Amino acid sequence: MDGAPSRVLHIRKLPGEVTETEVIALGLPFGKVTNILMLKGKNQAFLELATEEAAITMVNYYSAVTPHLRNQPIYIQYSNHKELKTDNTLNQRAQAVLQAVTAVQATNAPISGTTVSESAVTPAQSPVLRIIIDNMYYPVTLDVLHQIFSKFGAVLKIITFTKNNQFQALLQFGDPVNAQQAKLALDGQNIYNACCTLRIDFSKLVNLNVKYNNDKSRDYTRPDLPSGDGQPALDPAIAAFGVYGDVQRVKILYNKKDSALIQMADGNQSQLAMSHLNGQKMYGKIIRVTLSKHQTVQLPREGLDDQGLTKDFGNSPLHRFKKPGSKNFQNIFPPSATLHLSNIPPSVAEEDLRTLFANTGGTVKAFKFFQRDHKMALLQMSTVEEAIQALIDLHNYNLGENHHLRVSFSKSTI
């Protein structure tokens, strides 16, 4: 990547099927792209940026992070040309793509009247990206993600989590255009050499709800948020399974991390949880629930680090059965594909809820608001496992207007 700086960059070793839009996307985060020339037969391209400064920033960035297109490493260096003189008849298609992408950048509005039908020029709907990291042989932290994605615009919030044994993140930009540019430039790229491949999609969520600033989640607009002691105090997976009683403590076994002890408020709740959950499918596995010989879950001694494997939920605000005689006792049903939703604010429509639940990884088969009360609805996922996952992810989800969604299994069908 040597040679005298120039605003024209020479890009080599391009995959044969690569498009103009993908090449343009490499330059978009660094400034305006003013011209492009594809040498298809040679698997090369020239990309002209508006300023030399933008080109220098781009070369410096890609010398630290090897650029990839279609999972192949490519090479970028300064060109001997100081500007690109292209024959417009030869390069008409590339010019059309360039105009379309530039128009999206400028207006974030749909393009009409161009012959370009590339996904890259359709404007982004959501400022939130869902990021999955493949081949994660080296740890990727929240700070690494922030550093990489900040090059495309202001990153407001990040939530990281593990799902189906894969590290994933939701990342919210201030502007959907920035999210689109980041997706174009980074999807399929490796964070480190030959590992940690980014798979990026738009999330259906348009706003993230971050409760804690720590190594798992962060809201950069709210430095005042508590840290939750380095762990979100309410792991949603545990908090939500208060469906059959009030979970007091949870201990994941140190030498057998696929097993845990869960202490309920009383023996009756333990029986309820066992009878309803034993044999159900979660995260692709059948879970086995039996009564333990232990009477209580011991908390780790003061000052002893047990890697966050033991948590006390005695004061959880999500307990459903604290009040004696609570009507929640009458609404205990086995896991089912149909979920009962309540506490829905008036501004939230069916489409919003369908989108939210589809985002948990399942398919929404049916939805129905209660006729007399739009604060409640029934929603049917395609399987019981999907419904369990949706309940785990979305019970207590903040729908705005100070309404936290309540989710439970329903005995009804739609």
Short mmCIF file of N, CA, C and O in Angstrom, two decimals, residues 73 93 284:
data_model
loop_
_atom_site.label_atom_id
_atom_site.label_comp_id
_atom_site.label_asym_id
_atom_site.label_seq_id
_atom_site.Cartn_x
_atom_site.Cartn_y
_atom_site.Cartn_z
N PRO A 73 -9.79 -11.69 0.23
CA PRO A 73 -9.02 -10.48 0.51
C PRO A 73 -8.73 -9.72 -0.78
O PRO A 73 -8.50 -10.34 -1.83
N ARG A 93 -22.89 2.27 -16.88
CA ARG A 93 -23.54 1.54 -15.77
C ARG A 93 -22.93 1.93 -14.44
O ARG A 93 -23.62 2.21 -13.46
N GLY A 284 -32.79 -25.31 20.94
CA GLY A 284 -32.52 -26.51 20.15
C GLY A 284 -32.29 -27.77 20.96
O GLY A 284 -31.99 -28.82 20.41
#
